[in-house]
Amino acid sequence: MGADRLRELFATTRAENRTAFLPFMTAGLPNPDESLSVFASIEGADAFEVGIPYSDPLMDGPTIQAAGQAALKAGTSLSRGLSIASEVTQTTGKPVIIMTYANVVFQVTPARFAAMAADAGASAVIVADLPIDEAAPIQSAVEAAGLGMVLFVAPTTDERRISDIVAANPVFVYGVAELGVTGERTASGGHAANLSKRVRAASDVPLVMGVGISTPEQAAAMRPFADGVIVGSALVRPVLEASTIEAARRDVASISRKIAEALR
Amino acid sequence: MKLDRPDDRGRFGAYGGRFAPETLMPALDELERAFEKAWADDSFVTRYKELLNTYVGRPTPQHLAPRLSEHLGVTVLLKREDLAHTGAHKINNAIGQGMLVQVMGKRRLIAETGAGQHGVATATAAAYFGLECAIYMGQKDIERQRLNVYRMRLLGAEVIPVTSGAGTLKDATNEAMREWVRSVEYTHYTIGSVVGPHPFPWIVREFQKVIGEESIAQLGDLRPDVVVACVGGGSNAAGIFYPYLDTGADLVGVEAGGLGIETGKHGASIGAGTPGVLHGSRTYMLQDADGQVIEAHSVSAGLDYPGVGPEHSYFADQGMARYESVTDEEALDAVDLLAKTEGIIPAIESAHAIAWVARERTALAGKTVLINLSGRGDKDVEQIARIRGMA
Ligand SMILES: Cc1ncc(COP(=O)(O)O)c(C=O)c1O
């Protein structure tokens, strides 16, 4: 079943004492037809986070906003985005996690969204603007379809909320490594270590760090305390900037290879 | 049924809630607790009322509009929020939230603005309370509401242009939220309407309900049959409707009809939208079949928004208020009508309420209609001159 593939992944990476690499890429970038080839150029991924583009992504910085706009403009519908996710998991053999925003899920209804994601072969769902307080209808639909729900913990989250979040049994906890939205940063707020300590004190649920992790060094710095790291903007930006699909694939391959090596 | 406050989950019936990134959740909890405590504290409320009286210039006048009434054959009363300090009702909320920030000990205010009135009000509150201030404003709105951009800068605020999307209020709100996620530890997001994640819709309605309370106290022998207000996010409408819910008056919210509902270029979130999640709460909104938000359109920057406050969605479903729309053209004509009959230049936003009364004058004949004149039109003069070829 979908969620089990992620549970197995984190059991394996823990046994191997390494940190998994979960690259994020917007589905439909630069356009729906060439999107799969961009995913396929990512090297060293343990699982893929596939972003279903949304018109008003509150948790995303300029890079992923621009990627979402480009993908929407190029005609990436929800069903097309999910079919790209399906191709990604089929061709790479790796689990995919669907990432989107609450309105996309509610508009088609949580039950139908979960069924569509399950049909696409997804393992889990992340909804960027869905705190634990509002998660129940989506989480129960997602789990009923055999997928895992991912819930967030941020540097601002207090112990009471952390214990509620881990008690809801997410397939993994998404640790927000920096204050702010997604995007590349040169300086770190240094929140990740403490955040992981606080999550670990409450549970041994897999903890994946994301937001503001863009360089091999930043990724490597997460190794002591994260089961996985999510890297998004650093991989998306070259696709936005490259003048040809070949150049985009080459840049994405090179950046992802360096990050994957830094995690080994 | 009128709700004093939303339920434990921040819901007005099926609407509202808190669909926000986890990073913001503790700040929303903190804000809710701070507001609950302050609003139950006599010294806070007394100080708030004092500031409204001495600084904002409340109570604002309410009076009969004699020549407009004669012209329309409808008895029209005007609640003059345009005469509040800074020129619109937005200051009621900005001063209230500014006081809350004092209590919470944060040092910086950020806000979104469409027409610039809420930006000016927030910049004013920041200057008054000695806080740093940054205002997010869509590029299109910066161009059509230039006067307010200068005012904000003069008041010491930084005005940050937002170029994403259509460069209007929705996009400015997105960007202000993102900035709040980054700087939440020392920044308060002074949201400008009854929108956003809980507790904002409740807090803003509470700070705006002074409009309706004053109005009822000022009525004398007159009793309005109908109360009319324009609806962007819905704060001036919520402020006047809420106290009138108990009076039996018909409550009519007027949304932006833009180029006409049938053209798809409008801001009629209740009139032509469906429930979804926008800017942190479940409410009526403009969206496509995949849940992508559809850009609104209105000649008035303050109504150019594809969502509406969740309490209005609740009022609409319950039949406690109804929501109509008028077109850009009708609103511009109403600016002219009020200017020439009463010597008052209204904001184009507020002119939507006047335009609805003018259009429905036959049905309203013989009735007494109270219009919330939410703001003055100085900010719009340049835009109107351009549109009407008077420049
Ligand atoms: C004068 C005036 N009226 C109305 C509005 C619309 O906001 P709301 O619906 O929250 O009252 C604005 C917003 O900018 C405004 O400036």
XYZ file of C-alpha atoms and ligand atoms in Angstrom:
671
model
C 0.000 0.000 0.000
C 0.961 3.607 -0.624
C 1.947 4.714 2.864
C 3.867 1.492 3.540
C 6.391 2.326 0.855
C 7.389 5.414 2.826
C 7.453 3.519 6.127
C 9.776 0.984 4.514
C 11.923 3.752 3.077
C 12.512 5.341 6.478
C 13.066 1.959 8.143
C 15.751 1.293 5.535
C 17.446 4.673 5.768
C 17.491 4.359 9.556
C 19.026 0.896 9.309
C 21.615 2.283 6.905
C 22.116 5.267 9.189
C 21.564 7.802 6.406
C 19.265 10.678 5.581
C 16.855 10.278 2.680
C 16.762 12.788 -0.188
C 13.233 13.937 -1.106
C 13.461 16.417 -3.971
C 10.470 18.637 -4.714
C 9.521 19.564 -8.253
C 6.432 21.312 -9.591
C 4.353 19.041 -11.815
C 3.912 20.480 -15.288
C 7.153 22.474 -15.314
C 8.172 23.731 -17.829
C 5.043 22.231 -19.418
C 3.064 19.019 -18.912
C 4.735 17.217 -21.820
C 8.321 17.827 -20.682
C 7.677 17.557 -16.954
C 8.440 13.848 -16.617
C 11.851 14.337 -18.223
C 12.677 16.987 -15.594
C 11.741 14.594 -12.766
C 13.757 11.861 -14.476
C 16.849 14.071 -14.516
C 16.880 14.287 -10.700
C 19.642 12.036 -9.346
C 19.804 10.183 -6.046
C 16.188 10.662 -4.970
C 14.726 8.279 -2.376
C 11.219 9.613 -3.030
C 9.772 12.531 -4.972
C 7.599 15.345 -3.767
C 5.352 16.258 -6.679
C 3.860 19.747 -6.427
C 0.375 20.208 -7.843
C 0.446 23.867 -8.851
C -1.919 26.271 -7.092
C -2.756 29.855 -8.004
C -2.156 31.278 -4.515
C 0.593 29.303 -2.756
C 0.931 31.019 0.641
C 3.814 28.860 1.864
C 5.953 29.364 -1.232
C 8.571 31.944 -2.082
C 9.125 33.534 -5.516
C 10.756 30.513 -7.178
C 8.036 27.955 -6.518
C 5.349 30.603 -7.081
C 6.778 31.289 -10.527
C 7.007 27.559 -11.237
C 3.351 27.069 -10.284
C 2.266 29.983 -12.474
C 4.252 28.634 -15.423
C 2.831 25.132 -14.969
C -0.739 26.432 -14.725
C -0.252 28.636 -17.750
C 1.069 25.622 -19.657
C -2.179 23.799 -18.870
C -1.350 21.648 -15.842
C -4.727 20.621 -14.426
C -5.094 18.574 -11.249
C -5.634 15.382 -13.202
C -2.677 16.110 -15.484
C -0.489 16.852 -12.442
C -1.475 13.543 -10.878
C -0.833 11.660 -14.087
C 2.682 13.135 -14.120
C 3.105 11.905 -10.523
C 1.954 8.482 -11.647
C 4.531 8.420 -14.446
C 7.239 9.531 -12.030
C 6.649 6.651 -9.624
C 6.245 4.140 -12.452
C 9.382 5.112 -14.326
C 11.643 5.648 -11.299
C 10.236 2.964 -9.012
C 10.363 5.482 -6.142
C 7.481 6.593 -3.926
C 5.816 9.917 -4.714
C 4.261 12.347 -2.269
C 1.630 14.750 -3.553
C 2.006 18.296 -2.303
C -0.692 20.928 -2.755
C -2.956 23.444 -0.988
C -6.220 22.929 0.865
C -8.508 24.532 -1.694
C -7.418 22.136 -4.430
C -8.371 19.208 -2.184
C -11.667 20.647 -0.948
C -12.820 21.695 -4.378
C -12.808 18.102 -5.662
C -13.656 16.842 -2.119
C -11.149 15.064 0.108
C -12.534 11.603 -0.768
C -12.225 12.140 -4.501
C -8.807 13.783 -4.182
C -7.552 10.844 -2.103
C -8.925 8.347 -4.619
C -7.263 10.219 -7.495
C -3.938 10.304 -5.625
C -4.218 6.599 -4.825
C -4.971 5.814 -8.470
C -1.833 7.732 -9.394
C 0.162 5.409 -7.147
C 1.037 8.101 -4.610
C 2.225 7.214 -1.118
C 1.311 10.336 0.837
C -0.228 13.785 0.724
C 1.113 17.112 2.020
C -1.185 20.131 2.225
C 0.836 23.281 2.921
C -1.932 25.310 4.541
C -3.467 22.506 6.581
C -2.585 22.578 10.266
C -3.553 19.675 12.543
C -6.593 21.689 13.697
C -8.179 21.443 10.246
C -6.612 18.197 9.044
C -9.206 15.600 10.079
C -11.441 15.508 6.976
C -8.493 15.331 4.602
C -6.396 12.991 6.741
C -9.208 10.480 7.172
C -9.942 10.441 3.426
C -6.254 10.097 2.576
C -5.758 7.253 5.054
C -8.929 5.494 3.964
C -7.399 5.418 0.476
C -4.268 3.748 1.896
C -2.055 6.833 1.706
C -0.138 8.538 4.477
C -0.776 12.064 5.728
C 2.152 14.381 6.334
C 1.781 16.973 9.097
C 3.951 20.007 9.810
C 5.910 21.075 12.857
C 7.481 24.546 12.835
C 10.059 26.278 15.039
C 7.148 28.214 16.560
C 5.133 25.056 17.403
C 4.895 24.473 21.158
C 5.138 21.131 22.995
C 1.372 20.744 23.348
C 0.889 21.074 19.599
C 3.822 18.755 18.903
C 2.247 16.061 21.037
C -1.126 16.493 19.241
C 0.602 16.353 15.862
C 2.568 13.161 16.515
C -0.494 11.576 18.163
C -2.375 12.017 14.865
C 0.022 9.473 13.368
C 1.400 11.231 10.309
C 3.432 9.025 7.965
C 6.187 11.527 8.616
C 6.505 14.905 10.222
C 7.565 17.762 7.960
C 9.895 19.858 10.085
C 9.903 23.461 8.888
C 13.627 24.171 9.143
C 13.409 27.957 8.778
C 10.936 30.669 9.641
C 9.452 31.830 6.393
C 8.266 30.423 3.106
C 10.115 28.148 0.691
C 13.127 29.608 -1.070
C 16.895 29.676 -1.104
C 18.728 31.312 1.781
C 22.361 32.001 2.526
C 21.957 32.306 6.309
C 20.156 29.827 8.539
C 18.095 30.696 11.580
C 19.559 27.573 13.210
C 16.163 26.217 14.278
C 16.417 22.695 12.903
C 18.495 21.035 15.623
C 16.291 22.238 18.428
C 13.128 21.457 16.497
C 14.265 17.898 15.932
C 15.151 17.489 19.606
C 11.647 18.581 20.561
C 9.960 16.259 18.047
C 12.181 13.343 19.094
C 11.271 13.910 22.736
C 7.642 13.288 21.799
C 7.922 10.476 19.257
C 10.206 8.528 16.953
C 8.017 9.249 13.918
C 10.177 9.906 10.839
C 11.172 13.556 10.662
C 11.870 15.186 7.314
C 13.275 18.701 7.206
C 12.340 21.170 4.504
C 12.125 24.924 3.718
C 15.314 26.836 3.054
C 17.514 23.804 2.363
C 19.176 24.430 -0.997
C 22.889 23.623 -0.921
C 24.761 20.361 -0.343
C 26.199 21.930 2.845
C 22.755 22.885 4.160
C 21.474 19.385 3.380
C 24.470 17.730 5.048
C 23.913 19.832 8.154
C 20.547 18.060 8.621
C 22.091 14.576 8.679
C 22.525 14.267 12.447
C 18.860 14.795 13.180
C 16.653 14.253 10.114
C 15.330 11.073 8.479
C 15.091 13.006 5.269
C 15.507 16.400 3.660
C 13.319 18.142 1.127
C 14.998 20.385 -1.427
C 12.719 22.365 -3.729
C 13.610 25.866 -4.905
C 17.242 24.971 -5.683
C 16.004 22.359 -8.176
C 13.085 24.371 -9.528
C 15.054 27.559 -10.224
C 17.325 26.074 -12.923
C 14.239 24.807 -14.766
C 12.802 28.332 -14.755
C 16.100 29.843 -15.842
C 17.346 27.355 -18.420
C 16.851 28.269 -22.059
C 16.400 24.683 -23.233
C 15.000 21.542 -21.660
C 18.398 19.887 -22.100
C 20.085 22.648 -20.120
C 17.418 22.382 -17.430
C 17.911 18.633 -17.133
C 21.677 19.015 -16.979
C 21.511 21.633 -14.209
C 18.931 19.691 -12.205
C 21.034 16.528 -12.519
C 24.169 18.290 -11.338
C 22.577 20.007 -8.334
C 20.647 16.921 -7.246
C 23.740 14.718 -7.583
C 25.727 17.000 -5.280
C 22.958 17.093 -2.700
C 22.472 13.321 -2.810
C 26.238 12.849 -2.351
C 26.270 15.226 0.585
C 23.626 13.068 2.259
C 25.526 9.821 1.787
C -28.961 33.108 14.340
C -26.649 35.959 15.273
C -23.378 34.604 16.711
C -21.533 36.634 19.347
C -18.370 34.968 18.256
C -17.335 32.028 16.104
C -17.213 28.566 17.707
C -14.129 26.927 19.226
C -12.833 26.080 15.775
C -13.284 29.613 14.538
C -16.383 28.756 12.514
C -19.458 30.830 11.698
C -21.624 27.841 10.815
C -19.806 26.113 7.972
C -17.454 29.043 7.329
C -14.204 30.356 8.738
C -11.604 28.202 10.445
C -7.851 28.418 10.406
C -6.229 27.128 7.215
C -2.806 28.572 7.841
C 0.759 27.306 7.676
C 1.792 25.670 10.954
C 4.381 28.416 11.553
C 1.539 30.916 12.117
C -0.693 28.786 14.324
C 0.892 29.773 17.649
C 0.652 33.462 16.708
C -3.032 33.042 15.850
C -3.596 31.360 19.221
C -1.706 34.140 20.964
C -3.741 36.784 19.144
C -7.002 35.084 20.052
C -6.057 34.949 23.738
C -4.799 38.538 23.736
C -7.983 39.809 22.104
C -10.284 37.793 24.397
C -8.536 39.193 27.422
C -8.365 42.770 26.158
C -11.967 42.876 24.950
C -13.169 41.671 28.348
C -11.007 44.255 30.100
C -12.810 47.524 30.863
C -9.657 49.570 30.825
C -8.767 48.352 27.311
C -12.272 49.002 25.994
C -12.439 52.414 27.651
C -9.083 53.384 26.184
C -10.203 52.136 22.739
C -13.407 54.201 22.892
C -11.402 57.182 24.078
C -9.043 56.929 21.124
C -11.992 56.587 18.750
C -13.463 59.770 20.164
C -10.394 61.940 20.590
C -8.205 60.739 17.728
C -10.451 59.145 15.107
C -13.200 61.733 15.506
C -16.042 59.426 16.452
C -18.936 59.392 16.593
C -19.064 60.047 12.875
C -22.154 61.999 11.786
C -25.299 60.357 10.499
C -27.823 62.422 8.644
C -30.561 62.590 6.079
C -29.441 63.177 2.482
C -32.211 65.607 1.475
C -31.565 66.224 -2.214
C -30.568 62.633 -2.921
C -33.730 61.458 -1.127
C -35.857 63.788 -3.208
C -34.115 62.744 -6.400
C -34.626 59.029 -5.715
C -38.000 59.143 -3.965
C -36.403 57.139 -1.159
C -35.533 58.487 2.281
C -31.754 58.090 2.412
C -29.683 58.294 5.577
C -25.904 58.397 5.374
C -23.530 57.055 8.003
C -20.473 59.195 7.426
C -17.452 56.925 7.862
C -15.802 59.102 5.221
C -15.429 61.713 7.948
C -13.396 59.479 10.245
C -9.688 60.318 10.518
C -7.830 59.118 7.396
C -11.084 59.058 5.419
C -12.620 55.615 5.866
C -13.875 53.089 8.407
C -10.566 51.188 8.196
C -9.094 53.279 11.012
C -11.516 51.755 13.580
C -9.833 48.400 13.078
C -6.281 49.673 12.665
C -6.400 51.556 15.976
C -7.897 48.523 17.739
C -5.266 46.156 16.394
C -2.556 48.721 17.134
C -3.659 48.695 20.771
C -3.597 44.877 20.786
C -0.043 44.919 19.486
C 0.941 47.108 22.428
C -0.458 44.385 24.693
C 1.320 41.593 22.792
C 4.643 43.411 22.777
C 5.459 43.139 19.073
C 7.324 45.984 17.411
C 6.204 45.950 13.802
C 2.947 46.096 11.806
C 2.458 44.732 8.339
C -0.724 44.916 6.283
C -2.188 44.382 2.838
C -4.102 47.134 1.151
C -6.209 47.467 -1.984
C -7.616 50.974 -2.128
C -4.846 52.114 0.170
C -7.283 53.135 2.911
C -6.355 50.249 5.162
C -2.686 50.848 4.387
C -3.057 54.501 5.359
C -4.970 53.532 8.511
C -2.293 51.009 9.517
C 0.524 53.439 8.765
C -1.342 55.972 10.903
C -1.711 53.530 13.794
C 1.977 52.613 13.481
C 2.984 56.269 13.663
C 0.649 56.881 16.591
C 1.904 53.899 18.593
C 5.546 54.206 17.508
C 5.782 50.943 15.546
C 7.602 49.964 12.364
C 5.301 49.505 9.382
C 5.370 47.791 5.998
C 2.380 47.797 3.627
C 1.925 45.323 0.770
C 0.061 46.737 -2.218
C -0.518 45.316 -5.686
C 1.244 47.115 -8.512
C -2.054 47.817 -10.300
C -3.489 49.359 -7.128
C -0.361 51.450 -6.586
C -1.045 52.961 -9.983
C -4.775 53.580 -9.496
C -4.601 54.791 -5.862
C -1.473 56.878 -6.010
C -2.549 59.489 -3.492
C -2.733 56.849 -0.773
C 0.744 55.570 -1.643
C 2.148 59.046 -0.987
C 0.160 59.280 2.231
C 1.525 55.965 3.523
C 5.090 57.008 2.739
C 4.570 60.379 4.398
C 3.363 58.531 7.490
C 6.641 56.635 7.593
C 5.507 53.290 6.203
C 7.374 51.288 3.630
C 5.097 50.485 0.658
C 6.077 47.213 -0.981
C 4.764 46.682 -4.527
C 3.390 43.213 -5.283
C 3.650 42.125 -8.891
C 2.407 38.529 -8.637
C -1.006 37.600 -10.059
C -3.000 40.591 -11.249
C -1.199 42.894 -8.797
C -4.331 43.525 -6.733
C -5.661 42.923 -3.214
C -5.552 39.111 -3.328
C -1.893 39.173 -4.280
C -1.045 41.800 -1.672
C -2.743 39.610 0.954
C -0.712 36.563 -0.155
C 2.504 38.529 0.143
C 1.644 39.994 3.549
C 0.878 36.470 4.815
C 4.206 35.203 3.488
C 6.035 38.045 5.173
C 4.202 37.218 8.390
C 5.393 33.598 8.180
C 8.947 34.956 8.011
C 8.767 37.603 10.716
C 6.009 36.361 13.025
C 8.215 36.472 16.103
C 8.252 40.289 16.162
C 5.549 41.295 13.654
C 1.773 41.573 13.857
C -0.262 41.166 10.689
C -2.911 43.886 10.857
C -5.413 42.322 8.496
C -7.718 44.925 6.972
C -11.066 43.232 6.610
C -13.212 40.494 8.164
C -11.176 37.881 6.287
C -8.243 35.593 7.031
C -7.792 32.751 9.500
C -9.585 32.820 12.851
C -9.512 35.008 14.974
C -9.167 37.837 12.406
C -12.745 37.844 11.043
C -14.081 38.036 14.585
C -11.617 40.673 15.811
C -12.159 42.961 12.826
C -15.962 42.696 13.130
C -15.728 43.554 16.827
C -13.602 46.626 16.081
C -15.974 47.707 13.304
C -19.310 47.115 15.023
C -19.012 50.587 16.544
C -20.411 51.820 13.195
C -23.757 50.075 13.641
C -23.935 50.706 17.381
C -23.411 54.433 16.911
C -25.846 54.509 14.039
C -28.644 52.957 16.102
C -27.951 55.395 18.943
C -28.039 58.341 16.498
C -31.326 57.398 14.818
C -33.783 59.412 16.838
C -37.264 58.679 15.502
C -36.152 57.348 12.152
C -35.980 53.594 11.625
C -34.280 52.295 8.496
C -36.153 49.599 6.585
C -32.993 48.700 4.711
C -29.298 48.961 5.594
C -26.894 48.933 2.646
C -23.115 48.614 2.534
C -20.541 47.746 -0.086
C -18.694 44.444 0.335
C -15.069 43.840 -0.542
C -13.796 41.662 2.275
C -16.843 42.897 4.135
C -15.586 44.889 7.135
C -17.666 48.044 6.759
C -20.708 45.892 6.007
C -20.086 43.631 9.012
C -19.580 46.702 11.184
C -22.938 48.202 10.310
C -24.907 44.944 9.829
C -24.012 43.221 13.045
C -25.842 45.565 15.453
C -28.754 45.873 12.992
C -29.304 42.096 12.922
C -31.603 42.533 15.917
C -33.705 45.318 14.409
C -35.570 43.578 11.615
C -34.080 45.835 8.949
C -33.236 44.235 5.592
C -29.473 44.026 5.253
C -28.058 44.334 1.754
C -24.397 43.885 0.880
C -23.344 45.203 -2.515
C -20.512 43.378 -4.234
C -18.510 44.513 -7.238
C -20.343 43.629 -10.445
C -17.367 44.831 -12.484
C -18.085 44.623 -16.202
C -21.208 42.548 -15.457
C -21.540 39.159 -13.764
C -22.116 37.497 -17.143
C -18.678 38.641 -18.377
C -16.883 36.786 -15.576
C -15.038 40.033 -14.785
C -16.359 40.973 -11.358
C -15.776 40.580 -7.624
C -19.100 39.035 -6.644
C -17.785 36.247 -4.424
C -21.121 35.491 -2.800
C -23.264 36.330 -5.808
C -21.324 34.225 -8.284
C -18.832 32.168 -6.252
C -18.798 28.851 -4.389
C -17.383 27.822 -0.995
C -13.673 27.141 -0.808
C -10.624 28.086 1.222
C -9.047 31.478 0.588
C -6.554 33.309 2.790
C -7.024 30.968 5.696
C -10.767 30.596 5.949
C -13.567 28.672 4.326
C -15.860 31.094 2.545
C -17.499 31.935 -0.780
C -14.882 32.640 -3.396
C -14.269 32.776 -7.131
C -12.568 29.578 -8.312
C -12.470 27.143 -11.196
C -13.278 23.422 -11.195
C -9.724 22.569 -10.050
C -9.874 24.994 -7.116
C -7.639 27.614 -8.747
C -8.603 31.094 -7.634
C -10.083 33.264 -10.385
C -8.912 36.881 -10.497
C -11.561 39.378 -9.531
C -12.236 42.570 -11.445
C -13.536 45.898 -10.198
C -12.968 49.543 -11.002
C -12.615 49.957 -7.241
C -9.420 48.537 -5.786
C -11.063 47.866 -2.410
C -13.707 45.548 -3.905
C -11.396 43.874 -6.412
C -11.132 40.682 -4.353
C -12.227 37.090 -5.126
C -13.245 36.238 -1.549
C -15.346 37.591 1.298
C -15.384 37.359 5.078
C -16.688 34.006 6.378
C -19.384 35.612 8.529
C -20.952 37.086 5.385
C -21.013 33.593 3.853
C -22.861 32.509 6.974
C -25.269 35.475 6.797
C -25.932 34.701 3.133
C -26.671 31.006 3.700
C -28.882 31.781 6.685
C -30.766 34.511 4.829
C -29.726 37.028 7.501
C -28.465 39.397 4.824
C -28.592 39.360 1.052
C -25.877 40.193 -1.433
C -26.389 42.073 -4.673
C -24.007 43.669 -7.126
C -23.687 46.771 -9.293
C -21.386 47.322 -12.245
C -18.339 49.584 -12.498
C -20.377 51.957 -14.631
C -23.249 52.153 -12.137
C -20.784 52.815 -9.303
C -19.058 55.622 -11.217
C -22.446 57.204 -11.962
C -23.257 57.022 -8.253
C -20.072 58.932 -7.373
C -21.368 61.675 -9.620
C -24.876 61.506 -8.203
C -23.793 61.867 -4.580
C -21.289 64.586 -5.428
C -23.876 66.679 -7.276
C -26.850 66.126 -4.971
C -25.158 66.180 -1.572
C -21.744 67.757 -2.049
C -20.009 64.549 -0.949
C -17.465 62.737 -3.121
C -17.602 59.099 -2.001
C -14.961 56.424 -2.482
C -15.801 54.273 -5.523
C -16.157 51.358 -3.077
C -18.857 53.177 -1.085
C -20.494 54.361 -4.309
C -21.480 50.731 -4.971
C -23.936 50.937 -2.063
C -25.366 54.204 -3.386
C -25.631 52.775 -6.891
C -27.699 49.834 -5.691
C -30.170 52.164 -3.969
C -30.350 54.347 -7.082
C -31.021 51.338 -9.296
C -33.631 49.862 -6.962
C -35.354 53.168 -6.239
C -38.724 52.017 -7.531
C -38.768 48.974 -5.282
C -37.499 51.104 -2.401
C -39.974 53.973 -2.930
C -41.291 55.303 0.361
C -38.776 53.342 2.417
C -36.030 54.616 4.662
C -32.646 53.359 3.587
C -29.440 53.714 5.575
C -26.243 53.680 3.512
C -22.863 53.122 5.087
C -20.697 55.711 3.385
C -17.524 53.777 4.117
C -15.003 56.258 2.749
C -14.308 59.460 0.901
C -13.282 59.704 -2.701
C -10.196 61.916 -2.701
C -8.074 58.873 -3.521
C -10.243 58.186 -6.587
C -10.399 61.637 -8.134
C -7.375 61.104 -10.360
C -8.633 57.696 -11.546
C -12.138 59.054 -12.233
C -10.720 62.016 -14.142
C -8.786 59.567 -16.308
C -11.746 57.237 -16.890
C -14.200 60.044 -17.561
C -11.811 62.004 -19.715
C -11.800 65.034 -17.425
C -8.025 65.086 -17.043
C -13.748 53.212 1.520
C -13.726 51.732 1.467
N -14.883 51.060 1.556
C -14.915 49.719 1.489
C -13.778 48.971 1.316
C -13.908 47.489 1.199
O -13.512 46.803 2.343
P -14.575 46.150 3.307
O -15.492 45.342 2.479
O -13.743 45.335 4.228
O -15.296 47.233 4.009
C -12.547 49.619 1.239
C -11.311 48.836 1.083
O -10.288 49.244 0.719
C -12.523 51.036 1.314
O -11.373 51.712 1.228
